[in-house]
Amino acid sequence: MVRVVNSLVERCFAVIELLANEAAAMRLGEIAEKLDLQKSAAHRMLTILSETGWVEQEPVTGFYKLTLRLAIFGQRFLSATHLTDVCQPALEQLAAESSELVRMAVVQGETLTWIAQVQGARNGLKYQPELVAKVRLANTANGKAYLSTLDQTDAIRIAIHDSADGPERSNVRVEEFMEELKRARNRGWAISNEEAEPGVVAIAAPITLGGVQTVGTVSVAGPRSRLTTERQKEIASSVVFTAAKLGELWPLRQRQHADK
């Protein structure tokens, strides 16, 4: 009985995660296919989630999508951590200095989740990324910055596992990727030069506590036309400085919570 309940819970969470990552309404057959479920099993999960208020079915198309319940709970949790309150000023300063989009992600398990962004561009092209929660690790600056702080074997294992759920780095060999992570580790920052998105360059640095535990990443991203080779080192210096500052601020959120 316990195994049956655990399986049901795992499948329900798998549906929620899929709909959250896709950030769009999906048909029953597509959900079943992506989760390797029978349509009847997928329909049973969606019925349960609909009855409990996590999922809703569009009346016209019959497609399924998440309700705002997950977002509301996520915002409540994030607010309770005081993380964005403490880190926001540093992110805003970096956005003002770079005049580009600044984003911060936190480590959750063996992956990264976006939690904050500040748009620094005021004129011309503005990079507005797709609204997804999970950070792709193998081809993004934030992902590579995070992986560069891990043991080499773990970094490759995590990158391969992450790629299995999305676009693959089929054009880059493991040896080349290892060298790229080594360069990122030595200089303290990583770069994605139109790898994640055409025409977009991003530079990221890991946020660490005491230089030991990696808790997140911070990045600057913008159009390739503005983030030229000449600007990249300047931006990288600002990103690394901000990452160090965020590492110092990170523990303050716990003190704020304790004072209340």
Tab-separated table of C-alpha atoms in Angstrom:
chain	number	residue	atom	x	y	z
A	1	MET	CA	0.000	0.000	0.000
A	2	VAL	CA	2.821	2.383	0.921
A	3	ARG	CA	4.521	1.753	-2.425
A	4	VAL	CA	1.290	2.522	-4.271
A	5	VAL	CA	0.894	5.825	-2.408
A	6	ASN	CA	4.535	6.773	-2.996
A	7	SER	CA	4.197	6.022	-6.709
A	8	LEU	CA	1.051	8.135	-6.918
A	9	VAL	CA	2.702	11.068	-5.147
A	10	GLU	CA	5.806	10.834	-7.349
A	11	ARG	CA	3.690	10.821	-10.503
A	12	CYS	CA	1.667	13.813	-9.337
A	13	PHE	CA	4.840	15.769	-8.657
A	14	ALA	CA	6.203	14.706	-12.052
A	15	VAL	CA	3.115	16.184	-13.731
A	16	ILE	CA	3.479	19.432	-11.770
A	17	GLU	CA	7.175	19.685	-12.635
A	18	LEU	CA	6.504	19.040	-16.322
A	19	LEU	CA	3.789	21.701	-16.528
A	20	ALA	CA	5.967	24.137	-14.571
A	21	ASN	CA	8.968	23.629	-16.860
A	22	GLU	CA	6.906	23.912	-20.037
A	23	ALA	CA	5.013	26.954	-18.674
A	24	ALA	CA	2.217	26.303	-21.178
A	25	ALA	CA	-1.006	24.321	-21.545
A	26	MET	CA	-0.440	20.767	-22.764
A	27	ARG	CA	-2.704	18.088	-24.175
A	28	LEU	CA	-3.230	14.826	-22.317
A	29	GLY	CA	-1.397	12.736	-24.906
A	30	GLU	CA	1.685	14.958	-24.800
A	31	ILE	CA	1.836	14.800	-20.999
A	32	ALA	CA	1.510	11.021	-21.050
A	33	GLU	CA	4.227	10.713	-23.704
A	34	LYS	CA	6.728	12.985	-21.949
A	35	LEU	CA	6.248	11.194	-18.628
A	36	ASP	CA	6.152	7.727	-20.197
A	37	LEU	CA	2.688	7.016	-18.773
A	38	GLN	CA	-0.418	5.364	-20.109
A	39	LYS	CA	-3.053	7.946	-21.022
A	40	SER	CA	-5.371	6.511	-18.390
A	41	ALA	CA	-2.721	6.925	-15.680
A	42	ALA	CA	-1.898	10.472	-16.801
A	43	HIS	CA	-5.591	11.351	-16.843
A	44	ARG	CA	-5.951	9.987	-13.303
A	45	MET	CA	-3.063	12.172	-12.090
A	46	LEU	CA	-4.491	15.254	-13.797
A	47	THR	CA	-7.922	14.602	-12.324
A	48	ILE	CA	-6.447	14.425	-8.817
A	49	LEU	CA	-4.432	17.599	-9.341
A	50	SER	CA	-7.452	19.405	-10.797
A	51	GLU	CA	-9.629	18.412	-7.847
A	52	THR	CA	-6.994	19.694	-5.401
A	53	GLY	CA	-6.536	22.995	-7.229
A	54	TRP	CA	-3.035	22.545	-8.674
A	55	VAL	CA	-4.064	22.040	-12.316
A	56	GLU	CA	-6.904	23.343	-14.471
A	57	GLN	CA	-8.271	22.227	-17.830
A	58	GLU	CA	-8.946	24.814	-20.528
A	59	PRO	CA	-12.629	24.617	-21.470
A	60	VAL	CA	-12.111	25.188	-25.210
A	61	THR	CA	-9.015	23.125	-26.026
A	62	GLY	CA	-9.183	20.608	-23.165
A	63	PHE	CA	-5.476	21.207	-22.553
A	64	TYR	CA	-4.074	21.156	-19.013
A	65	LYS	CA	-2.023	23.853	-17.266
A	66	LEU	CA	-0.954	24.788	-13.760
A	67	THR	CA	-3.061	27.139	-11.706
A	68	LEU	CA	-1.386	30.011	-9.872
A	69	ARG	CA	-1.384	27.976	-6.667
A	70	LEU	CA	2.190	26.769	-7.177
A	71	ALA	CA	3.409	30.298	-7.917
A	72	ILE	CA	1.645	31.667	-4.851
A	73	PHE	CA	3.178	29.076	-2.546
A	74	GLY	CA	6.561	29.639	-4.165
A	75	GLN	CA	6.348	33.387	-3.578
A	76	ARG	CA	5.311	32.822	0.034
A	77	PHE	CA	8.264	30.527	0.628
A	78	LEU	CA	10.715	32.871	-1.099
A	79	SER	CA	9.391	35.807	0.900
A	80	ALA	CA	9.798	33.856	4.137
A	81	THR	CA	13.488	33.230	3.386
A	82	HIS	CA	14.117	37.011	3.005
A	83	LEU	CA	16.607	36.057	0.294
A	84	THR	CA	15.442	38.519	-2.355
A	85	ASP	CA	15.113	41.302	0.225
A	86	VAL	CA	18.755	40.956	1.169
A	87	CYS	CA	20.145	40.392	-2.334
A	88	GLN	CA	18.003	42.791	-4.395
A	89	PRO	CA	20.153	45.932	-3.869
A	90	ALA	CA	23.289	44.144	-5.109
A	91	LEU	CA	21.433	42.863	-8.185
A	92	GLU	CA	20.063	46.319	-8.935
A	93	GLN	CA	23.529	47.840	-8.671
A	94	LEU	CA	24.959	45.293	-11.110
A	95	ALA	CA	22.066	45.927	-13.517
A	96	ALA	CA	22.706	49.673	-13.372
A	97	GLU	CA	26.443	49.214	-13.972
A	98	SER	CA	26.070	46.774	-16.852
A	99	SER	CA	22.865	48.184	-18.399
A	100	GLU	CA	21.866	44.586	-19.107
A	101	LEU	CA	19.662	41.873	-17.613
A	102	VAL	CA	20.861	40.536	-14.269
A	103	ARG	CA	19.570	37.240	-12.907
A	104	MET	CA	20.178	35.173	-9.796
A	105	ALA	CA	19.620	31.439	-9.359
A	106	VAL	CA	19.811	29.240	-6.268
A	107	VAL	CA	21.072	25.681	-5.933
A	108	GLN	CA	18.336	23.158	-5.255
A	109	GLY	CA	19.560	19.603	-4.995
A	110	GLU	CA	21.781	19.201	-8.047
A	111	THR	CA	20.262	21.894	-10.208
A	112	LEU	CA	19.605	25.646	-10.326
A	113	THR	CA	16.334	27.567	-10.093
A	114	TRP	CA	15.837	31.179	-11.151
A	115	ILE	CA	14.521	33.344	-8.308
A	116	ALA	CA	15.250	36.990	-9.187
A	117	GLN	CA	16.029	39.301	-12.091
A	118	VAL	CA	16.566	43.002	-12.720
A	119	GLN	CA	16.424	44.589	-16.167
A	120	GLY	CA	19.212	47.132	-16.558
A	121	ALA	CA	18.739	47.936	-20.248
A	122	ARG	CA	16.906	51.212	-20.764
A	123	ASN	CA	17.230	51.739	-24.503
A	124	GLY	CA	17.587	49.625	-27.638
A	125	LEU	CA	17.366	45.838	-27.552
A	126	LYS	CA	16.256	44.316	-24.274
A	127	TYR	CA	16.939	40.676	-23.586
A	128	GLN	CA	13.772	39.133	-22.143
A	129	PRO	CA	14.297	35.396	-21.569
A	130	GLU	CA	11.595	32.775	-21.585
A	131	LEU	CA	9.854	32.492	-18.228
A	132	VAL	CA	11.020	29.123	-16.942
A	133	ALA	CA	12.106	28.128	-13.459
A	134	LYS	CA	14.808	25.561	-14.105
A	135	VAL	CA	18.245	26.579	-15.369
A	136	ARG	CA	19.718	24.443	-18.127
A	137	LEU	CA	23.174	23.506	-16.890
A	138	ALA	CA	25.279	22.357	-19.843
A	139	ASN	CA	24.868	25.330	-22.171
A	140	THR	CA	24.165	28.326	-19.921
A	141	ALA	CA	26.660	30.580	-18.174
A	142	ASN	CA	24.932	30.054	-14.824
A	143	GLY	CA	24.937	26.300	-15.264
A	144	LYS	CA	28.607	26.181	-16.161
A	145	ALA	CA	29.520	28.537	-13.309
A	146	TYR	CA	27.770	26.188	-10.876
A	147	LEU	CA	29.231	23.004	-12.389
A	148	SER	CA	32.746	24.489	-12.320
A	149	THR	CA	32.646	24.450	-8.501
A	150	LEU	CA	31.887	20.727	-8.296
A	151	ASP	CA	34.042	17.650	-8.454
A	152	GLN	CA	34.757	16.923	-12.119
A	153	THR	CA	33.038	13.531	-12.096
A	154	ASP	CA	29.930	14.931	-10.416
A	155	ALA	CA	29.826	17.900	-12.797
A	156	ILE	CA	29.825	15.688	-15.898
A	157	ARG	CA	27.265	13.299	-14.399
A	158	ILE	CA	24.895	16.137	-13.501
A	159	ALA	CA	25.321	17.838	-16.882
A	160	ILE	CA	24.559	14.618	-18.760
A	161	HIS	CA	21.503	13.899	-16.602
A	162	ASP	CA	20.230	17.450	-17.092
A	163	SER	CA	20.741	17.282	-20.867
A	164	ALA	CA	18.647	14.119	-21.030
A	165	ASP	CA	15.594	16.235	-20.148
A	166	GLY	CA	16.201	18.894	-22.768
A	167	PRO	CA	18.321	20.114	-25.691
A	168	GLU	CA	21.577	18.157	-25.843
A	169	ARG	CA	25.121	19.469	-26.219
A	170	SER	CA	25.729	16.997	-29.031
A	171	ASN	CA	28.269	19.269	-30.724
A	172	VAL	CA	30.587	19.420	-27.705
A	173	ARG	CA	32.649	16.488	-26.517
A	174	VAL	CA	33.032	15.642	-22.828
A	175	GLU	CA	36.757	16.461	-22.975
A	176	GLU	CA	36.025	19.936	-24.325
A	177	PHE	CA	33.339	20.525	-21.735
A	178	MET	CA	35.727	19.507	-18.942
A	179	GLU	CA	38.293	21.991	-20.254
A	180	GLU	CA	35.633	24.695	-20.358
A	181	LEU	CA	34.699	24.054	-16.737
A	182	LYS	CA	38.375	24.118	-15.786
A	183	ARG	CA	38.786	27.554	-17.392
A	184	ALA	CA	35.682	28.803	-15.607
A	185	ARG	CA	36.979	27.515	-12.281
A	186	ASN	CA	40.408	29.127	-12.734
A	187	ARG	CA	39.103	32.586	-13.683
A	188	GLY	CA	36.033	32.547	-11.412
A	189	TRP	CA	33.359	33.026	-14.085
A	190	ALA	CA	31.748	31.222	-17.013
A	191	ILE	CA	30.413	32.411	-20.337
A	192	SER	CA	27.723	31.291	-22.749
A	193	ASN	CA	28.344	32.802	-26.168
A	194	GLU	CA	25.110	32.214	-28.119
A	195	GLU	CA	25.007	28.623	-26.839
A	196	ALA	CA	21.749	28.842	-24.897
A	197	GLU	CA	20.059	31.335	-27.231
A	198	PRO	CA	21.083	32.746	-30.628
A	199	GLY	CA	22.374	36.300	-30.407
A	200	VAL	CA	22.662	36.273	-26.603
A	201	VAL	CA	25.827	36.340	-24.482
A	202	ALA	CA	25.766	35.674	-20.741
A	203	ILE	CA	28.467	35.805	-18.081
A	204	ALA	CA	27.949	34.211	-14.663
A	205	ALA	CA	29.818	33.606	-11.419
A	206	PRO	CA	29.102	31.218	-8.545
A	207	ILE	CA	27.897	32.509	-5.184
A	208	THR	CA	29.739	30.680	-2.432
A	209	LEU	CA	29.735	30.729	1.349
A	210	GLY	CA	33.250	30.999	2.708
A	211	GLY	CA	34.585	29.888	-0.667
A	212	VAL	CA	33.369	26.368	0.084
A	213	GLN	CA	29.631	25.835	-0.388
A	214	THR	CA	28.054	26.967	-3.663
A	215	VAL	CA	24.563	28.306	-2.953
A	216	GLY	CA	23.720	30.030	-6.233
A	217	THR	CA	24.873	31.988	-9.262
A	218	VAL	CA	24.515	35.525	-10.591
A	219	SER	CA	24.756	36.571	-14.227
A	220	VAL	CA	24.601	39.392	-16.743
A	221	ALA	CA	23.074	38.652	-20.148
A	222	GLY	CA	22.361	40.712	-23.225
A	223	PRO	CA	22.547	40.953	-27.011
A	224	ARG	CA	25.811	39.867	-28.648
A	225	SER	CA	25.977	43.272	-30.334
A	226	ARG	CA	26.469	44.946	-26.937
A	227	LEU	CA	28.294	42.249	-24.986
A	228	THR	CA	31.267	42.346	-27.318
A	229	THR	CA	34.619	40.715	-26.605
A	230	GLU	CA	35.913	44.070	-25.388
A	231	ARG	CA	33.117	44.403	-22.794
A	232	GLN	CA	33.125	40.823	-21.607
A	233	LYS	CA	36.113	41.136	-19.252
A	234	GLU	CA	34.685	44.314	-17.741
A	235	ILE	CA	31.312	42.661	-17.211
A	236	ALA	CA	32.964	39.535	-15.813
A	237	SER	CA	34.813	41.604	-13.217
A	238	SER	CA	31.551	43.199	-12.066
A	239	VAL	CA	29.778	39.840	-11.948
A	240	VAL	CA	32.527	38.235	-9.847
A	241	PHE	CA	32.491	41.227	-7.479
A	242	THR	CA	28.709	40.983	-7.105
A	243	ALA	CA	28.874	37.226	-6.518
A	244	ALA	CA	31.350	37.797	-3.680
A	245	LYS	CA	29.085	40.458	-2.192
A	246	LEU	CA	26.062	38.161	-2.404
A	247	GLY	CA	28.048	35.446	-0.647
A	248	GLU	CA	28.622	37.859	2.240
A	249	LEU	CA	24.959	38.945	2.318
A	250	TRP	CA	23.480	35.439	2.067
A	251	PRO	CA	23.630	34.593	5.810
A	252	LEU	CA	21.884	37.893	6.686
A	253	ARG	CA	18.530	36.504	5.574
A	254	GLN	CA	18.632	34.059	8.474
A	255	ARG	CA	19.373	36.863	10.917
A	256	GLN	CA	16.467	38.908	9.560
A	257	HIS	CA	14.163	35.951	10.080
A	258	ALA	CA	15.464	35.407	13.626
A	259	ASP	CA	14.886	39.061	14.532
A	260	LYS	CA	11.179	38.848	13.634
